[in-house]
mmCIF file of C-alpha atoms in Angstrom:
data_model
loop_
_atom_site.group_PDB
_atom_site.id
_atom_site.type_symbol
_atom_site.label_atom_id
_atom_site.label_comp_id
_atom_site.label_asym_id
_atom_site.label_seq_id
_atom_site.Cartn_x
_atom_site.Cartn_y
_atom_site.Cartn_z
ATOM 1 C CA MET A 1 -82.343 148.706 -57.250
ATOM 2 C CA SER A 2 -80.067 145.734 -57.636
ATOM 3 C CA GLU A 3 -76.546 145.698 -57.333
ATOM 4 C CA PRO A 4 -73.754 145.279 -59.541
ATOM 5 C CA PRO A 5 -72.331 142.432 -60.180
ATOM 6 C CA GLY A 6 -68.577 141.956 -57.149
ATOM 7 C CA ALA A 7 -69.978 144.001 -55.198
ATOM 8 C CA ALA A 8 -69.204 144.597 -51.039
ATOM 9 C CA VAL A 9 -71.968 141.681 -49.080
ATOM 10 C CA SER A 10 -72.927 144.134 -46.208
ATOM 11 C CA LEU A 11 -72.258 143.337 -42.346
ATOM 12 C CA ALA A 12 -75.367 142.607 -41.615
ATOM 13 C CA GLU A 13 -75.705 140.061 -44.454
ATOM 14 C CA ALA A 14 -72.745 137.946 -43.481
ATOM 15 C CA PRO A 15 -72.113 134.630 -42.069
ATOM 16 C CA ARG A 16 -72.031 135.062 -38.409
ATOM 17 C CA PRO A 17 -69.562 132.128 -36.666
ATOM 18 C CA ALA A 18 -70.634 128.669 -34.407
ATOM 19 C CA ALA A 19 -71.677 130.310 -31.337
ATOM 20 C CA THR A 20 -69.436 128.658 -29.001
ATOM 21 C CA PRO A 21 -71.218 125.900 -26.467
ATOM 22 C CA SER A 22 -71.481 127.458 -23.222
ATOM 23 C CA GLU A 23 -71.006 123.614 -21.701
ATOM 24 C CA PRO A 24 -66.898 123.016 -21.540
ATOM 25 C CA LEU A 25 -65.929 119.975 -23.444
ATOM 26 C CA THR A 26 -65.196 117.039 -21.506
ATOM 27 C CA ALA A 27 -62.520 114.054 -21.472
ATOM 28 C CA GLN A 28 -64.589 110.642 -23.016
ATOM 29 C CA ARG A 29 -63.387 107.759 -21.439
ATOM 30 C CA VAL A 30 -61.579 105.501 -24.091
ATOM 31 C CA LEU A 31 -63.789 101.775 -23.324
ATOM 32 C CA PRO A 32 -61.652 98.205 -24.014
ATOM 33 C CA LEU A 33 -63.294 96.370 -26.654
ATOM 34 C CA ARG A 34 -65.160 93.800 -25.784
ATOM 35 C CA ARG A 35 -64.194 90.082 -26.063
ATOM 36 C CA PRO A 36 -67.112 88.048 -24.702
ATOM 37 C CA GLY A 37 -65.744 84.296 -26.742
ATOM 38 C CA ARG A 38 -62.829 84.911 -24.402
ATOM 39 C CA TRP A 39 -64.405 84.953 -20.940
ATOM 40 C CA ILE A 40 -66.568 82.993 -21.774
ATOM 41 C CA ALA A 41 -63.961 80.272 -23.149
ATOM 42 C CA THR A 42 -61.749 81.466 -19.498
ATOM 43 C CA ALA A 43 -65.052 80.325 -17.628
ATOM 44 C CA VAL A 44 -64.855 76.917 -19.639
ATOM 45 C CA VAL A 45 -61.024 75.792 -18.951
ATOM 46 C CA LEU A 46 -61.839 77.294 -14.963
ATOM 47 C CA VAL A 47 -64.653 75.431 -14.272
ATOM 48 C CA LEU A 48 -63.163 72.367 -15.571
ATOM 49 C CA THR A 49 -59.947 73.054 -13.996
ATOM 50 C CA ALA A 50 -62.255 72.807 -11.211
ATOM 51 C CA GLN A 51 -64.268 69.630 -11.385
ATOM 52 C CA PHE A 52 -60.232 67.734 -12.084
ATOM 53 C CA VAL A 53 -59.102 69.467 -8.795
ATOM 54 C CA HIS A 54 -61.849 68.457 -6.312
ATOM 55 C CA GLY A 55 -62.174 64.693 -7.980
ATOM 56 C CA LEU A 56 -58.512 64.630 -8.046
ATOM 57 C CA VAL A 57 -58.297 65.593 -3.852
ATOM 58 C CA THR A 58 -62.034 63.999 -2.888
ATOM 59 C CA ASN A 59 -61.938 60.127 -4.852
ATOM 60 C CA PRO A 60 -60.615 58.087 -1.960
ATOM 61 C CA PHE A 61 -59.327 55.716 -4.006
ATOM 62 C CA TYR A 62 -55.731 58.141 -4.403
ATOM 63 C CA GLN A 63 -55.587 57.345 -1.099
ATOM 64 C CA TRP A 64 -53.279 60.103 -0.306
ATOM 65 C CA ASP A 65 -52.026 59.038 3.155
ATOM 66 C CA ARG A 66 -50.948 56.355 1.184
ATOM 67 C CA PHE A 67 -49.461 58.492 -0.934
ATOM 68 C CA GLY A 68 -47.374 60.810 1.110
ATOM 69 C CA TYR A 69 -46.787 57.789 3.291
ATOM 70 C CA TRP A 70 -44.458 56.344 0.007
ATOM 71 C CA PHE A 71 -43.399 59.767 -0.868
ATOM 72 C CA LEU A 72 -39.689 59.849 0.411
ATOM 73 C CA ARG A 73 -39.778 55.525 1.590
ATOM 74 C CA PRO A 74 -36.050 55.544 1.319
ATOM 75 C CA THR A 75 -37.211 52.589 -1.702
ATOM 76 C CA ILE A 76 -38.182 55.433 -3.499
ATOM 77 C CA VAL A 77 -35.826 57.698 -3.029
ATOM 78 C CA ASP A 78 -32.996 55.299 -4.309
ATOM 79 C CA GLY A 79 -34.718 54.368 -7.375
ATOM 80 C CA LEU A 80 -35.369 58.113 -8.305
ATOM 81 C CA LEU A 81 -31.200 58.614 -7.186
ATOM 82 C CA VAL A 82 -30.623 55.823 -9.850
ATOM 83 C CA THR A 83 -33.328 57.808 -12.517
ATOM 84 C CA LEU A 84 -30.393 60.866 -12.163
ATOM 85 C CA GLU A 85 -27.585 59.200 -12.947
ATOM 86 C CA VAL A 86 -28.765 57.482 -15.542
ATOM 87 C CA THR A 87 -29.398 60.356 -16.971
ATOM 88 C CA ALA A 88 -26.742 62.612 -16.595
ATOM 89 C CA TYR A 89 -24.317 60.069 -17.815
ATOM 90 C CA SER A 90 -26.711 59.586 -20.220
ATOM 91 C CA ALA A 91 -27.301 63.284 -21.433
ATOM 92 C CA VAL A 92 -23.407 64.286 -21.263
ATOM 93 C CA LEU A 93 -22.191 61.205 -23.066
ATOM 94 C CA GLY A 94 -25.872 61.024 -25.409
ATOM 95 C CA LEU A 95 -25.160 64.785 -26.521
ATOM 96 C CA LEU A 96 -20.927 64.060 -26.993
ATOM 97 C CA GLY A 97 -21.781 61.719 -29.525
ATOM 98 C CA GLY A 98 -24.592 63.144 -30.586
ATOM 99 C CA VAL A 99 -22.036 66.283 -31.251
ATOM 100 C CA LEU A 100 -19.792 64.188 -33.024
ATOM 101 C CA LEU A 101 -22.431 62.046 -35.487
ATOM 102 C CA ALA A 102 -23.120 66.056 -36.692
ATOM 103 C CA LEU A 103 -19.660 66.806 -37.557
ATOM 104 C CA ALA A 104 -19.972 63.512 -39.345
ATOM 105 C CA ARG A 105 -22.627 63.993 -41.296
ATOM 106 C CA LEU A 106 -21.573 67.377 -42.098
ATOM 107 C CA SER A 107 -17.986 66.790 -43.094
ATOM 108 C CA ARG A 108 -16.402 66.126 -46.330
ATOM 109 C CA SER A 109 -15.462 62.328 -46.481
ATOM 110 C CA PRO A 110 -17.573 60.355 -47.974
ATOM 111 C CA VAL A 111 -17.782 57.954 -45.519
ATOM 112 C CA LEU A 112 -17.933 59.187 -42.413
ATOM 113 C CA ARG A 113 -20.484 60.823 -43.821
ATOM 114 C CA ALA A 114 -22.477 57.658 -45.339
ATOM 115 C CA VAL A 115 -21.444 55.541 -41.534
ATOM 116 C CA SER A 116 -23.638 58.390 -39.540
ATOM 117 C CA TRP A 117 -25.890 58.391 -41.774
ATOM 118 C CA VAL A 118 -26.432 54.823 -41.065
ATOM 119 C CA TYR A 119 -26.172 55.552 -38.051
ATOM 120 C CA VAL A 120 -28.552 58.010 -37.207
ATOM 121 C CA TRP A 121 -30.732 55.559 -39.859
ATOM 122 C CA ALA A 122 -31.085 52.397 -37.253
ATOM 123 C CA PHE A 123 -30.847 53.630 -34.169
ATOM 124 C CA ARG A 124 -33.767 55.754 -34.965
ATOM 125 C CA SER A 125 -35.404 52.458 -36.365
ATOM 126 C CA ILE A 126 -35.076 50.623 -33.620
ATOM 127 C CA PRO A 127 -36.913 50.911 -30.495
ATOM 128 C CA LEU A 128 -35.344 52.167 -27.213
ATOM 129 C CA ILE A 129 -36.365 49.012 -25.418
ATOM 130 C CA VAL A 130 -34.650 46.379 -28.132
ATOM 131 C CA VAL A 131 -32.037 47.965 -27.544
ATOM 132 C CA LEU A 132 -31.621 47.609 -23.189
ATOM 133 C CA LEU A 133 -32.436 43.916 -23.788
ATOM 134 C CA PHE A 134 -30.040 42.979 -26.271
ATOM 135 C CA LEU A 135 -27.535 44.830 -24.430
ATOM 136 C CA TYR A 136 -28.745 42.804 -21.672
ATOM 137 C CA ASN A 137 -28.223 39.636 -23.878
ATOM 138 C CA PHE A 138 -24.944 40.837 -25.002
ATOM 139 C CA SER A 139 -22.674 38.174 -23.001
ATOM 140 C CA ALA A 140 -24.829 35.185 -24.456
ATOM 141 C CA LEU A 141 -23.173 36.168 -28.409
ATOM 142 C CA TYR A 142 -19.443 37.592 -27.033
ATOM 143 C CA LYS A 143 -18.576 35.566 -24.004
ATOM 144 C CA THR A 144 -15.110 38.504 -23.751
ATOM 145 C CA LEU A 145 -14.513 41.175 -25.999
ATOM 146 C CA SER A 146 -10.828 41.939 -27.490
ATOM 147 C CA LEU A 147 -9.221 44.990 -28.616
ATOM 148 C CA GLY A 148 -6.048 44.021 -31.706
ATOM 149 C CA VAL A 149 -5.584 43.441 -35.412
ATOM 150 C CA PRO A 150 -8.758 42.609 -37.710
ATOM 151 C CA PHE A 151 -8.005 38.882 -38.211
ATOM 152 C CA GLY A 152 -5.009 38.910 -36.032
ATOM 153 C CA PRO A 153 -3.574 38.953 -32.534
ATOM 154 C CA ALA A 154 -5.467 40.522 -29.822
ATOM 155 C CA PHE A 155 -3.732 42.449 -27.282
ATOM 156 C CA LEU A 156 -6.250 43.811 -25.333
ATOM 157 C CA THR A 157 -8.916 41.244 -24.141
ATOM 158 C CA PHE A 158 -11.195 41.639 -21.126
ATOM 159 C CA ASP A 159 -15.122 39.252 -19.812
ATOM 160 C CA GLU A 160 -17.936 40.835 -20.793
ATOM 161 C CA SER A 161 -19.816 39.898 -17.917
ATOM 162 C CA ALA A 162 -18.176 41.591 -15.187
ATOM 163 C CA LEU A 163 -18.077 44.990 -17.159
ATOM 164 C CA ALA A 164 -21.315 45.337 -18.517
ATOM 165 C CA THR A 165 -23.040 45.671 -15.239
ATOM 166 C CA ASP A 166 -27.098 47.044 -14.814
ATOM 167 C CA LEU A 167 -26.318 50.500 -14.724
ATOM 168 C CA VAL A 168 -23.148 50.220 -17.587
ATOM 169 C CA ILE A 169 -25.764 48.264 -19.843
ATOM 170 C CA ALA A 170 -28.892 51.124 -19.077
ATOM 171 C CA VAL A 171 -26.134 53.922 -19.809
ATOM 172 C CA VAL A 172 -24.667 52.567 -22.457
ATOM 173 C CA GLY A 173 -28.460 51.445 -24.799
ATOM 174 C CA ILE A 174 -29.782 54.926 -23.252
ATOM 175 C CA SER A 175 -26.459 56.849 -25.023
ATOM 176 C CA LEU A 176 -26.339 55.321 -27.920
ATOM 177 C CA HIS A 177 -30.205 55.245 -29.100
ATOM 178 C CA GLU A 178 -30.532 59.869 -27.737
ATOM 179 C CA SER A 179 -26.581 59.872 -29.673
ATOM 180 C CA ALA A 180 -28.895 59.594 -32.650
ATOM 181 C CA TYR A 181 -31.322 61.544 -32.059
ATOM 182 C CA ALA A 182 -29.168 64.287 -30.517
ATOM 183 C CA ALA A 183 -27.165 64.355 -33.418
ATOM 184 C CA GLU A 184 -30.163 66.070 -36.230
ATOM 185 C CA VAL A 185 -30.508 68.042 -33.338
ATOM 186 C CA VAL A 186 -27.148 69.291 -33.840
ATOM 187 C CA ARG A 187 -26.867 68.808 -36.971
ATOM 188 C CA GLY A 188 -29.675 71.436 -37.652
ATOM 189 C CA GLY A 189 -28.206 73.955 -35.125
ATOM 190 C CA ILE A 190 -25.063 74.457 -37.033
ATOM 191 C CA LEU A 191 -27.076 74.544 -39.845
ATOM 192 C CA SER A 192 -29.590 77.694 -38.898
ATOM 193 C CA VAL A 193 -26.201 79.686 -38.202
ATOM 194 C CA ASP A 194 -25.907 82.424 -41.513
ATOM 195 C CA GLN A 195 -23.291 81.874 -43.811
ATOM 196 C CA GLY A 196 -22.106 84.914 -43.893
ATOM 197 C CA GLN A 197 -20.790 84.430 -40.652
ATOM 198 C CA HIS A 198 -18.905 80.679 -41.295
ATOM 199 C CA GLU A 199 -17.341 83.148 -43.936
ATOM 200 C CA ALA A 200 -16.130 85.925 -41.687
ATOM 201 C CA ALA A 201 -14.207 83.152 -39.079
ATOM 202 C CA ALA A 202 -12.815 82.304 -42.275
ATOM 203 C CA ALA A 203 -11.870 85.602 -44.143
ATOM 204 C CA LEU A 204 -10.124 86.448 -40.149
ATOM 205 C CA GLY A 205 -7.764 83.524 -41.092
ATOM 206 C CA LEU A 206 -9.423 80.872 -38.130
ATOM 207 C CA PRO A 207 -8.564 78.146 -37.158
ATOM 208 C CA LYS A 208 -11.742 76.229 -37.658
ATOM 209 C CA GLY A 209 -11.851 74.035 -34.247
ATOM 210 C CA TYR A 210 -11.520 77.724 -33.505
ATOM 211 C CA GLN A 211 -14.243 78.690 -35.654
ATOM 212 C CA PHE A 212 -16.250 75.931 -34.354
ATOM 213 C CA ARG A 213 -15.569 76.400 -30.482
ATOM 214 C CA ARG A 214 -16.200 79.981 -30.412
ATOM 215 C CA ILE A 215 -18.184 80.701 -33.628
ATOM 216 C CA VAL A 216 -20.516 78.760 -35.194
ATOM 217 C CA PHE A 217 -21.430 76.386 -32.300
ATOM 218 C CA PRO A 218 -22.417 79.772 -29.502
ATOM 219 C CA GLN A 219 -25.093 80.107 -32.046
ATOM 220 C CA ALA A 220 -26.103 77.577 -32.754
ATOM 221 C CA LEU A 221 -27.143 76.649 -29.121
ATOM 222 C CA ARG A 222 -30.041 78.875 -29.412
ATOM 223 C CA SER A 223 -31.015 76.175 -31.475
ATOM 224 C CA ILE A 224 -30.295 73.274 -30.248
ATOM 225 C CA VAL A 225 -30.704 74.289 -26.446
ATOM 226 C CA PRO A 226 -34.522 73.784 -26.818
ATOM 227 C CA ASN A 227 -34.394 71.351 -29.257
ATOM 228 C CA TYR A 228 -32.323 69.111 -27.253
ATOM 229 C CA VAL A 229 -34.323 69.726 -23.958
ATOM 230 C CA ASN A 230 -36.862 68.077 -25.443
ATOM 231 C CA GLN A 231 -34.367 65.548 -25.583
ATOM 232 C CA LEU A 232 -33.939 65.668 -21.798
ATOM 233 C CA ILE A 233 -36.993 65.452 -21.643
ATOM 234 C CA GLY A 234 -37.903 62.561 -23.462
ATOM 235 C CA LEU A 235 -34.945 60.900 -21.696
ATOM 236 C CA ILE A 236 -35.787 61.064 -18.493
ATOM 237 C CA LYS A 237 -39.078 59.187 -18.852
ATOM 238 C CA GLY A 238 -37.493 56.723 -20.955
ATOM 239 C CA THR A 239 -35.011 55.294 -18.438
ATOM 240 C CA SER A 240 -38.095 53.718 -16.918
ATOM 241 C CA LEU A 241 -37.724 51.412 -19.921
ATOM 242 C CA VAL A 242 -34.391 50.013 -17.551
ATOM 243 C CA PHE A 243 -36.577 48.159 -15.075
ATOM 244 C CA TYR A 244 -36.823 45.882 -17.941
ATOM 245 C CA VAL A 245 -32.976 44.529 -17.621
ATOM 246 C CA SER A 246 -33.203 44.641 -14.228
ATOM 247 C CA LEU A 247 -32.375 48.056 -13.243
ATOM 248 C CA LEU A 248 -34.090 49.427 -9.972
ATOM 249 C CA ASP A 249 -35.175 52.906 -10.687
ATOM 250 C CA LEU A 250 -38.008 55.614 -10.120
ATOM 251 C CA PHE A 251 -40.658 53.107 -11.888
ATOM 252 C CA GLY A 252 -39.026 50.079 -11.335
ATOM 253 C CA ALA A 253 -38.757 50.561 -7.527
ATOM 254 C CA ALA A 254 -42.582 52.066 -7.315
ATOM 255 C CA GLN A 255 -43.687 48.555 -9.378
ATOM 256 C CA SER A 256 -41.773 46.392 -6.947
ATOM 257 C CA MET A 257 -43.162 47.739 -4.206
ATOM 258 C CA GLY A 258 -46.880 47.915 -5.782
ATOM 259 C CA SER A 259 -46.264 43.871 -6.813
ATOM 260 C CA THR A 260 -45.143 43.472 -2.769
ATOM 261 C CA TYR A 261 -48.839 45.648 -1.237
ATOM 262 C CA PRO A 262 -50.673 45.145 -4.491
ATOM 263 C CA GLY A 263 -53.354 47.566 -1.793
ATOM 264 C CA ASP A 264 -50.942 50.805 -2.808
ATOM 265 C CA ILE A 265 -50.909 50.333 -6.547
ATOM 266 C CA VAL A 266 -52.828 53.037 -7.110
ATOM 267 C CA PRO A 267 -50.683 55.538 -4.791
ATOM 268 C CA LEU A 268 -47.165 54.266 -6.174
ATOM 269 C CA LEU A 269 -48.385 54.854 -9.729
ATOM 270 C CA MET A 270 -48.523 58.568 -8.313
ATOM 271 C CA VAL A 271 -45.297 59.197 -6.424
ATOM 272 C CA ALA A 272 -43.772 58.002 -10.023
ATOM 273 C CA THR A 273 -46.154 60.635 -11.833
ATOM 274 C CA VAL A 274 -45.094 63.490 -9.123
ATOM 275 C CA TRP A 275 -41.460 63.142 -9.240
ATOM 276 C CA TYR A 276 -40.968 62.441 -13.108
ATOM 277 C CA LEU A 277 -43.441 65.991 -12.756
ATOM 278 C CA VAL A 278 -40.318 67.860 -10.568
ATOM 279 C CA LEU A 279 -37.903 67.117 -12.790
ATOM 280 C CA THR A 280 -39.049 68.437 -15.147
ATOM 281 C CA SER A 281 -39.855 71.338 -14.721
ATOM 282 C CA VAL A 282 -36.937 71.434 -13.203
ATOM 283 C CA VAL A 283 -35.646 71.254 -16.440
ATOM 284 C CA SER A 284 -37.764 73.119 -17.688
ATOM 285 C CA VAL A 285 -36.227 75.907 -15.610
ATOM 286 C CA VAL A 286 -33.081 74.953 -16.673
ATOM 287 C CA GLN A 287 -33.846 75.718 -20.471
ATOM 288 C CA PHE A 288 -35.259 78.655 -19.871
ATOM 289 C CA TYR A 289 -32.218 80.253 -18.196
ATOM 290 C CA VAL A 290 -30.194 79.076 -20.562
ATOM 291 C CA GLU A 291 -32.006 80.168 -23.623
ATOM 292 C CA ARG A 292 -31.930 83.184 -21.340
ATOM 293 C CA TYR A 293 -28.157 83.682 -22.024
ATOM 294 C CA TYR A 294 -27.438 83.025 -25.406
ATOM 295 C CA ALA A 295 -30.543 85.278 -26.603
ATOM 296 C CA ARG A 296 -28.280 87.673 -25.533
ATOM 297 C CA GLY A 297 -26.986 90.039 -28.805
ATOM 298 C CA ALA A 298 -30.250 87.901 -30.723
ATOM 299 C CA THR A 299 -32.257 89.820 -29.032
ATOM 300 C CA ARG A 300 -32.581 93.706 -28.537
ATOM 301 C CA SER A 301 -33.708 93.212 -24.499
ATOM 302 C CA LEU A 302 -33.936 89.302 -23.097
ATOM 303 C CA PRO A 303 -36.838 87.755 -21.833
ATOM 304 C CA PRO A 304 -38.078 88.696 -19.004
ATOM 305 C CA THR A 305 -37.839 86.096 -16.130
ATOM 306 C CA PRO A 306 -41.287 85.070 -14.206
ATOM 307 C CA LEU A 307 -40.581 86.772 -11.241
ATOM 308 C CA GLN A 308 -40.322 89.875 -13.977
ATOM 309 C CA LYS A 309 -43.891 89.097 -15.763
ATOM 310 C CA LEU A 310 -45.177 88.715 -11.922
ATOM 311 C CA ARG A 311 -43.943 92.591 -11.105
ATOM 312 C CA SER A 312 -44.673 94.150 -14.665
ATOM 313 C CA SER A 313 -48.236 92.497 -14.277
ATOM 314 C CA ALA A 314 -48.497 93.948 -10.361
ATOM 315 C CA THR A 315 -47.670 97.535 -11.236
ATOM 316 C CA GLU A 316 -50.422 97.006 -14.176
ATOM 317 C CA LEU A 317 -53.033 95.982 -12.035
ATOM 318 C CA ARG A 318 -51.949 99.208 -9.414
ATOM 319 C CA ALA A 319 -52.633 100.583 -12.502
ATOM 320 C CA ARG A 320 -55.392 99.570 -13.605
ATOM 321 C CA VAL A 321 -56.810 100.420 -10.483
ATOM 322 C CA ARG A 322 -55.707 103.720 -10.233
ATOM 323 C CA ARG A 323 -57.165 104.284 -12.813
ATOM 324 C CA GLU A 324 -60.435 103.308 -11.882
ATOM 325 C CA ALA A 325 -60.631 105.092 -9.129
ATOM 326 C CA ALA A 326 -59.722 108.442 -10.716
ATOM 327 C CA VAL A 327 -62.651 108.047 -13.227
#
């Protein structure tokens, strides 16, 4: 007999649950994604770097013994001090001039805006070497300089040649040139501050000068610092041009000694190169910590310092070794 519809199914005919596996499940290791291209590129870069270092060390043309002799000679050290002096004065004066030019460019006065624009346009167009040579021969155009009423009597007159020493010419020329670039860097930093910050400061009734010093400019420095440090690094290298106005800086000292000792030209150029690398490296380290200081409040966490990165990498390496050993 056939069973009527809806009849219950017997226990013998009921589906049985799947059998439980006798072996326990084992934890499977997750393998990282393989990246052969990255390993190949790393190997190529390491090989090229090793070849470059090997050629640099073993090539007798570099005369590393003469490099060690010249590296700390008094002539080179004196030139290095001149480079530092010119760089320090020019960096401060250039930044101050850039701030004034940027404020003039952003002012509501059409005269100030026009004068600032013309200044930036002119000094960004004229090469630095031309500015230095023009100032070096400035006394041929103007024997004396005076302050007074235009087309009227002069209240103060002084001899230009007595004041325009080689150091003054170098600092003035580089400062005039750098202030044009610094003006655009500062102006870009000020424009990067959100307009709401200006409106909030104005709503509090704060004076314009206080708004700029305590609210706008500190926020603008986050954008100004990295760009101006690039300018500062270029300024360090640009001081090599003061050799053409009879000022013996680092490059001038190396060039002068190379003329006296023709066989040591390459070691002397390497001495100047290494010193420039040291100076720019120091500036880069200072840039990192200044940027880190002004990043407070703009990021959730400050970027780690090189020492912190080293500690973090060491901790990750130890943890990875322990995981590999456990497996």
